[in-house]
GROMACS .gro file of C-alpha atoms in nm:
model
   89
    1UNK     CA    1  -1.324  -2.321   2.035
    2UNK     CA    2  -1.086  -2.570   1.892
    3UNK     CA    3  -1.151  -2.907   2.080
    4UNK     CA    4  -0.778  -3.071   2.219
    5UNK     CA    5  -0.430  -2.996   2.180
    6UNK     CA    6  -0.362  -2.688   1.947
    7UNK     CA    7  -0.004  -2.559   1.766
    8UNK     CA    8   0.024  -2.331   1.449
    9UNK     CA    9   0.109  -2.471   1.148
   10UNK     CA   10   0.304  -2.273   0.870
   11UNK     CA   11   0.461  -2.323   0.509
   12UNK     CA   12   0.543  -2.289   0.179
   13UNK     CA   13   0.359  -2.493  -0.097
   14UNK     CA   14   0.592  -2.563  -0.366
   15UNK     CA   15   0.547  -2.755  -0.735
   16UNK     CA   16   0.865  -2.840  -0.883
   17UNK     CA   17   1.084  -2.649  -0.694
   18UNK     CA   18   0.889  -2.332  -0.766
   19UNK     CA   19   0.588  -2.143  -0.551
   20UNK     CA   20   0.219  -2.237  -0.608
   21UNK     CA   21   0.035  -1.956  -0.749
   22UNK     CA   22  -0.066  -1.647  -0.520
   23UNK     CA   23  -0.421  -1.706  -0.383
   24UNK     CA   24  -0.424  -2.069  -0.351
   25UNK     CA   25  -0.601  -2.193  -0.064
   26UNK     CA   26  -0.463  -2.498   0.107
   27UNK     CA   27  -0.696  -2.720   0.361
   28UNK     CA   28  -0.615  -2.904   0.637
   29UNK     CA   29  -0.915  -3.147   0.713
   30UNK     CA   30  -0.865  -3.346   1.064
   31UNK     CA   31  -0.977  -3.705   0.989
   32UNK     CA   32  -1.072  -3.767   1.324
   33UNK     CA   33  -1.268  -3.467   1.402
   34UNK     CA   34  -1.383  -3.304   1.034
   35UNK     CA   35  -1.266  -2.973   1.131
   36UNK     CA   36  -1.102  -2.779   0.857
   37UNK     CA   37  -0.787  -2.547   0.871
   38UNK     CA   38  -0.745  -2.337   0.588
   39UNK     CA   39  -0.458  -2.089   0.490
   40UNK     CA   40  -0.392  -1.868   0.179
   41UNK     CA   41  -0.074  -1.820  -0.041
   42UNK     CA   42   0.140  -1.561  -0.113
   43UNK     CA   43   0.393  -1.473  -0.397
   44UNK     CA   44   0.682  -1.694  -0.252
   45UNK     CA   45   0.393  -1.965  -0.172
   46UNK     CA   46   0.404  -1.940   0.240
   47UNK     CA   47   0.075  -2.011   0.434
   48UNK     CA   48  -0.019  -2.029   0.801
   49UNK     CA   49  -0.311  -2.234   0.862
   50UNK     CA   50  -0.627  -2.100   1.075
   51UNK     CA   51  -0.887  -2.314   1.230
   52UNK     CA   52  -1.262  -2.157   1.330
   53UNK     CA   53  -1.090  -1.836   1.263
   54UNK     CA   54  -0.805  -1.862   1.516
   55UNK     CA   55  -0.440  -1.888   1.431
   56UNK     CA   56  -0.415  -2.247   1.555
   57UNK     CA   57  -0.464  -2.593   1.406
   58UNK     CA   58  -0.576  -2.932   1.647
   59UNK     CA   59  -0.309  -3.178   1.637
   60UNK     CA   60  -0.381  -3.463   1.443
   61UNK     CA   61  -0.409  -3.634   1.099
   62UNK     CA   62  -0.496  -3.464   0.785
   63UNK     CA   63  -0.634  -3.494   0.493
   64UNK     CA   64  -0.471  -3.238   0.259
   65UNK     CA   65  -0.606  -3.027  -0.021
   66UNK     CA   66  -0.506  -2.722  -0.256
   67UNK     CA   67  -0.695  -2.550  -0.454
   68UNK     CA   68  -0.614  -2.242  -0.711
   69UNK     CA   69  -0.673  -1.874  -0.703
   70UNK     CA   70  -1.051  -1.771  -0.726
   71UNK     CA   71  -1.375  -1.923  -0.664
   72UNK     CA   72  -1.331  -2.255  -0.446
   73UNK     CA   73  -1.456  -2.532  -0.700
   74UNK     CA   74  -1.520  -2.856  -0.491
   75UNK     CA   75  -1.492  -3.096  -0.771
   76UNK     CA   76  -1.138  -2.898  -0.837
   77UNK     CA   77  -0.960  -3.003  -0.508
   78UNK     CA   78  -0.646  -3.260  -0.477
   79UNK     CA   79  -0.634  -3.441  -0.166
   80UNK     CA   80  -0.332  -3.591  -0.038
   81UNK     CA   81  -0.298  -3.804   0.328
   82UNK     CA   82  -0.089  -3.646   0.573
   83UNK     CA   83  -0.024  -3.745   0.930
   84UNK     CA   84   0.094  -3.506   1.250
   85UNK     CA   85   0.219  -3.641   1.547
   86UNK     CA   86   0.353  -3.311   1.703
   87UNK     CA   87   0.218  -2.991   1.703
   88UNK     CA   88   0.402  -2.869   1.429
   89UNK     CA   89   0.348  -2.957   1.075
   0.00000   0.00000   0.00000
């Protein structure tokens, strides 16, 4: 069970006006609580995030991450800061 206020968070992960490559994983991890969302990419780039394998994210503030196709490589992760106030992200 997700713990708090839930919404569904989907996108499209971009670099330089063009789609991230198929297969990238991007990671949602909620500062306050250390859960982690994840999604996967597809051709055009679009995601929707899942948290403890439900279609739903906590509302909250993020730490952000994306990593490339294949094998997740911790030392191979960019994290940017990212803040929700709503639902949506």
């Amino acid at each position: 069970r997700i713990p708090g206020d839930t919404g569904t968070v989907t996108g499209r992960a971009t670099f330089k006006g063009e789609p991230i490559p198929e297969g990238s994983t991007i990671v949602f991890l909620h500062r306050g609580k250390g859960i982690v969302g994840t999604g996967v990419t597809d051709a055009q780039g679009a995601f929707s995030l899942q948290m403890r394998e439900e279609p739903r994210v906590l509302v909250g503030e993020y730490s952000v991450g994306i990593t490339p196709p294949g094998e997740i490589d911790p030392n191979n992760v960019t994290i940017f800061g990212f803040s929700a106030g709503g639902v949506s992200v």
